[in-house]
Tab-separated table of C-alpha atoms in Angstrom:
chain	number	residue	atom	x	y	z
K	1	MET	CA	87.277	146.230	182.073
K	2	ARG	CA	90.944	145.592	181.275
K	3	VAL	CA	93.348	144.180	183.878
K	4	ALA	CA	97.107	143.923	183.321
K	5	ILE	CA	98.941	141.284	185.349
K	6	LEU	CA	102.667	140.726	185.726
K	7	ALA	CA	104.342	138.280	188.101
K	8	ASP	CA	107.660	136.720	189.078
K	9	ILE	CA	109.709	139.857	188.480
K	10	HIS	CA	112.423	138.741	190.915
K	11	GLY	CA	114.265	142.042	191.100
K	12	ASN	CA	114.959	142.261	187.364
K	13	LEU	CA	114.609	146.018	187.089
K	14	PRO	CA	115.264	146.499	183.326
K	15	ALA	CA	112.711	143.810	182.471
K	16	CYS	CA	110.213	145.255	184.919
K	17	GLU	CA	110.618	148.727	183.424
K	18	ALA	CA	110.087	147.389	179.899
K	19	VAL	CA	106.983	145.433	180.904
K	20	LEU	CA	105.449	148.383	182.728
K	21	GLU	CA	106.104	150.648	179.729
K	22	ASP	CA	104.269	148.174	177.485
K	23	ILE	CA	101.449	147.901	180.014
K	24	LYS	CA	101.023	151.656	180.171
K	25	ARG	CA	100.828	151.848	176.370
K	26	GLN	CA	97.847	149.485	176.568
K	27	ALA	CA	96.190	151.754	179.160
K	28	PRO	CA	94.485	149.085	181.314
K	29	ASP	CA	92.052	149.961	184.067
K	30	PHE	CA	94.102	148.102	186.685
K	31	ILE	CA	97.666	146.800	187.057
K	32	VAL	CA	98.442	143.856	189.355
K	33	ALA	CA	101.858	142.473	190.336
K	34	ALA	CA	101.132	138.902	191.385
K	35	GLY	CA	104.025	138.052	193.659
K	36	ASP	CA	107.732	137.172	193.698
K	37	LEU	CA	108.720	140.787	193.297
K	38	ALA	CA	112.335	141.009	194.434
K	39	LEU	CA	114.416	137.921	195.263
K	40	ARG	CA	117.081	136.749	192.734
K	41	GLY	CA	117.683	139.917	190.695
K	42	ALA	CA	120.294	142.648	191.092
K	43	HIS	CA	117.878	145.471	191.965
K	44	PRO	CA	115.398	144.285	194.605
K	45	LYS	CA	114.770	147.668	196.223
K	46	GLU	CA	114.377	149.642	193.012
K	47	THR	CA	112.113	146.978	191.523
K	48	VAL	CA	109.778	146.782	194.505
K	49	GLN	CA	109.580	150.555	194.762
K	50	LEU	CA	108.738	150.831	191.063
K	51	LEU	CA	105.968	148.266	191.466
K	52	VAL	CA	104.605	150.010	194.559
K	53	ASP	CA	104.469	153.253	192.593
K	54	SER	CA	103.029	151.752	189.395
K	55	CYS	CA	100.536	149.053	190.389
K	56	ASP	CA	97.018	149.159	191.793
K	57	SER	CA	97.555	145.872	193.654
K	58	LEU	CA	100.591	143.917	194.817
K	59	LEU	CA	100.146	140.273	195.850
K	60	MET	CA	102.286	138.027	197.998
K	61	GLY	CA	104.493	135.370	196.427
K	62	ASN	CA	106.538	132.683	198.106
K	63	THR	CA	109.836	134.556	197.781
K	64	ASP	CA	108.236	137.677	199.225
K	65	CYS	CA	107.468	135.578	202.299
K	66	TYR	CA	111.069	134.351	202.440
K	67	LEU	CA	112.367	137.910	202.354
K	68	ALA	CA	109.900	139.120	204.978
K	69	GLY	CA	110.768	136.220	207.266
K	70	ASN	CA	107.266	134.732	207.287
K	71	TYR	CA	108.735	131.330	206.401
K	72	LEU	CA	111.492	129.811	204.241
K	73	GLY	CA	111.229	127.237	201.483
K	74	GLY	CA	113.566	125.057	199.453
K	75	ALA	CA	117.294	125.789	199.531
K	76	TYR	CA	116.692	129.046	201.383
K	77	ARG	CA	116.344	126.954	204.556
K	78	ASP	CA	119.954	125.759	204.205
K	79	LYS	CA	122.294	128.272	205.846
K	80	GLU	CA	125.250	126.880	203.851
K	81	HIS	CA	123.568	127.250	200.452
K	82	TRP	CA	124.410	130.233	198.244
K	83	LYS	CA	120.721	131.155	198.215
K	84	SER	CA	120.976	131.945	201.922
K	85	ASP	CA	123.625	134.587	201.174
K	86	LEU	CA	121.421	135.964	198.389
K	87	LEU	CA	118.488	136.160	200.779
K	88	HIS	CA	120.437	138.169	203.354
K	89	TRP	CA	121.904	140.493	200.716
K	90	SER	CA	118.444	141.138	199.265
K	91	ARG	CA	117.021	141.873	202.714
K	92	ASP	CA	119.797	144.403	203.328
K	93	GLN	CA	119.122	146.070	199.982
K	94	LEU	CA	115.387	146.323	200.590
K	95	GLY	CA	115.463	147.761	204.090
K	96	GLN	CA	112.941	147.244	206.850
K	97	GLU	CA	110.144	149.392	205.421
K	98	LEU	CA	109.903	147.473	202.147
K	99	LEU	CA	110.378	144.143	203.937
K	100	THR	CA	107.386	144.993	206.104
K	101	THR	CA	105.433	145.850	202.966
K	102	LEU	CA	106.294	142.485	201.409
K	103	GLY	CA	105.295	140.621	204.548
K	104	THR	CA	101.834	142.158	204.675
K	105	LEU	CA	100.815	141.831	201.024
K	106	PRO	CA	97.421	140.204	200.364
K	107	PHE	CA	97.128	136.650	199.046
K	108	SER	CA	94.731	137.455	196.207
K	109	VAL	CA	92.617	140.121	194.549
K	110	ARG	CA	89.509	139.978	192.377
K	111	TYR	CA	87.843	142.231	189.833
K	112	THR	CA	84.136	142.202	189.048
K	113	PRO	CA	83.097	143.743	185.726
K	114	ARG	CA	79.670	142.151	186.067
K	115	LYS	CA	77.954	140.034	188.716
K	116	GLY	CA	79.071	136.426	188.424
K	117	GLN	CA	81.969	137.263	186.082
K	118	ASP	CA	84.854	137.773	188.499
K	119	LEU	CA	88.545	137.621	187.632
K	120	TYR	CA	90.507	136.068	190.526
K	121	VAL	CA	94.265	136.687	190.761
K	122	CYS	CA	96.773	134.917	193.019
K	123	HIS	CA	100.448	133.950	192.916
K	124	ALA	CA	100.603	130.162	192.535
K	125	ASN	CA	97.194	128.636	193.225
K	126	PRO	CA	94.158	129.460	195.424
K	127	ARG	CA	95.425	127.366	198.349
K	128	ASN	CA	99.121	128.167	198.870
K	129	LEU	CA	102.164	129.981	197.487
K	130	GLU	CA	104.321	126.988	196.564
K	131	GLU	CA	102.524	124.559	194.245
K	132	SER	CA	102.494	125.298	190.528
K	133	ILE	CA	99.480	124.722	188.300
K	134	GLU	CA	101.064	122.846	185.427
K	135	PRO	CA	99.478	123.184	181.970
K	136	THR	CA	99.178	119.376	181.803
K	137	LEU	CA	97.456	119.047	185.189
K	138	ASP	CA	94.435	116.798	184.830
K	139	GLU	CA	91.030	118.450	184.674
K	140	ALA	CA	89.671	116.801	187.823
K	141	THR	CA	92.557	118.161	189.917
K	142	VAL	CA	92.163	121.638	188.451
K	143	ARG	CA	88.456	121.611	189.265
K	144	ARG	CA	89.224	120.606	192.870
K	145	LEU	CA	91.769	123.415	193.190
K	146	PHE	CA	89.253	126.019	192.096
K	147	GLN	CA	86.042	124.565	193.526
K	148	TYR	CA	85.755	127.320	196.147
K	149	VAL	CA	86.815	130.166	193.846
K	150	ASP	CA	83.695	131.886	192.610
K	151	ALA	CA	85.084	133.298	189.358
K	152	THR	CA	84.954	132.780	185.609
K	153	ALA	CA	88.627	133.673	185.063
K	154	VAL	CA	91.702	132.902	187.156
K	155	SER	CA	95.197	134.310	186.771
K	156	PHE	CA	98.365	133.092	188.476
K	157	GLY	CA	102.133	132.857	188.013
K	158	HIS	CA	104.863	130.987	189.922
K	159	LEU	CA	105.586	128.568	187.067
K	160	HIS	CA	107.360	131.176	184.879
K	161	PHE	CA	105.687	129.543	181.880
K	162	PRO	CA	102.810	131.255	180.045
K	163	TYR	CA	99.750	129.372	178.935
K	164	ARG	CA	95.997	129.690	178.551
K	165	ARG	CA	93.441	126.988	179.233
K	166	ARG	CA	89.678	126.659	179.492
K	167	ILE	CA	87.905	124.147	181.724
K	168	GLY	CA	84.150	124.417	181.405
K	169	ARG	CA	83.249	128.056	182.002
K	170	LEU	CA	86.562	128.779	183.737
K	171	VAL	CA	89.389	130.546	181.881
K	172	LEU	CA	92.849	129.989	183.365
K	173	ALA	CA	96.033	131.840	182.491
K	174	ASP	CA	99.569	131.610	183.777
K	175	VAL	CA	100.941	135.114	183.286
K	176	ALA	CA	104.549	133.999	182.638
K	177	SER	CA	107.480	135.777	184.261
K	178	ALA	CA	108.413	139.421	183.953
K	179	GLY	CA	111.870	138.672	185.320
K	180	ILE	CA	113.054	135.065	184.798
K	181	PRO	CA	111.230	133.401	181.854
K	182	ARG	CA	111.503	129.604	181.696
K	183	ASP	CA	109.635	128.855	178.473
K	184	GLY	CA	112.589	129.221	176.087
K	185	ASP	CA	111.683	132.811	175.209
K	186	LEU	CA	114.049	135.191	177.001
K	187	ARG	CA	111.631	138.098	176.738
K	188	PRO	CA	109.727	139.015	179.905
K	189	ALA	CA	105.961	138.748	179.504
K	190	TRP	CA	102.706	139.842	181.055
K	191	VAL	CA	99.014	139.166	180.474
K	192	LEU	CA	96.120	141.453	179.617
K	193	PHE	CA	92.643	140.312	180.676
K	194	THR	CA	89.833	142.088	178.816
K	195	TYR	CA	86.188	141.607	179.708
K	196	THR	CA	83.892	141.462	176.673
K	197	PRO	CA	80.208	140.595	176.147
K	198	LYS	CA	81.409	137.028	175.504
K	199	GLY	CA	83.443	136.848	178.709
K	200	TRP	CA	87.109	137.282	179.558
K	201	ARG	CA	89.677	137.418	176.765
K	202	VAL	CA	93.360	136.708	177.514
K	203	GLN	CA	96.359	138.138	175.683
K	204	ILE	CA	99.926	137.081	176.573
K	205	ARG	CA	102.365	139.861	175.685
K	206	PRO	CA	106.135	139.196	175.537
K	207	VAL	CA	108.265	142.348	175.613
K	208	ARG	CA	111.678	143.131	174.123
K	209	TYR	CA	114.182	144.908	176.380
């Protein structure tokens, strides 16, 4: 089984197109967009529609909730902040149908190539949409975060910073950002999970565009 995961696209249509082209060349079994699909970029509607048409699963991110009106976080709560204007403009661009779609996206998805070998995918962490899993987070805290997640591999985004880490039998991977990278590499990136006889293998793939 091969699962492609992109996240944090944020309405960056050219980057999204480039990432999806690279994904399709790899011919995975499933494609997942793990949240934060539209807000910030210049093409929210076109980006979300492309993801709806191209992906097997779309997951909810925190900015998807802001757009849908489920709740607001950070500066988006301040009506005088420029982000409030951006939020309203993005909502107008998306239209009610896509806003409804964003507001009803699932929190997570999992893939099971073999019993007891699940891959669990969410936006930020298994508990909420706002707290990042930093690569330097201590092992005890990571174990507590994932203690109720019955999986051998976990994929998430939100941090916009790609990394891989193993804790015991658990493989973790932040899938980077396909729209606003924050790791010093301006290329959008995505992650390919491949299940092998030795377990899940993770490949982080930056893309030129």
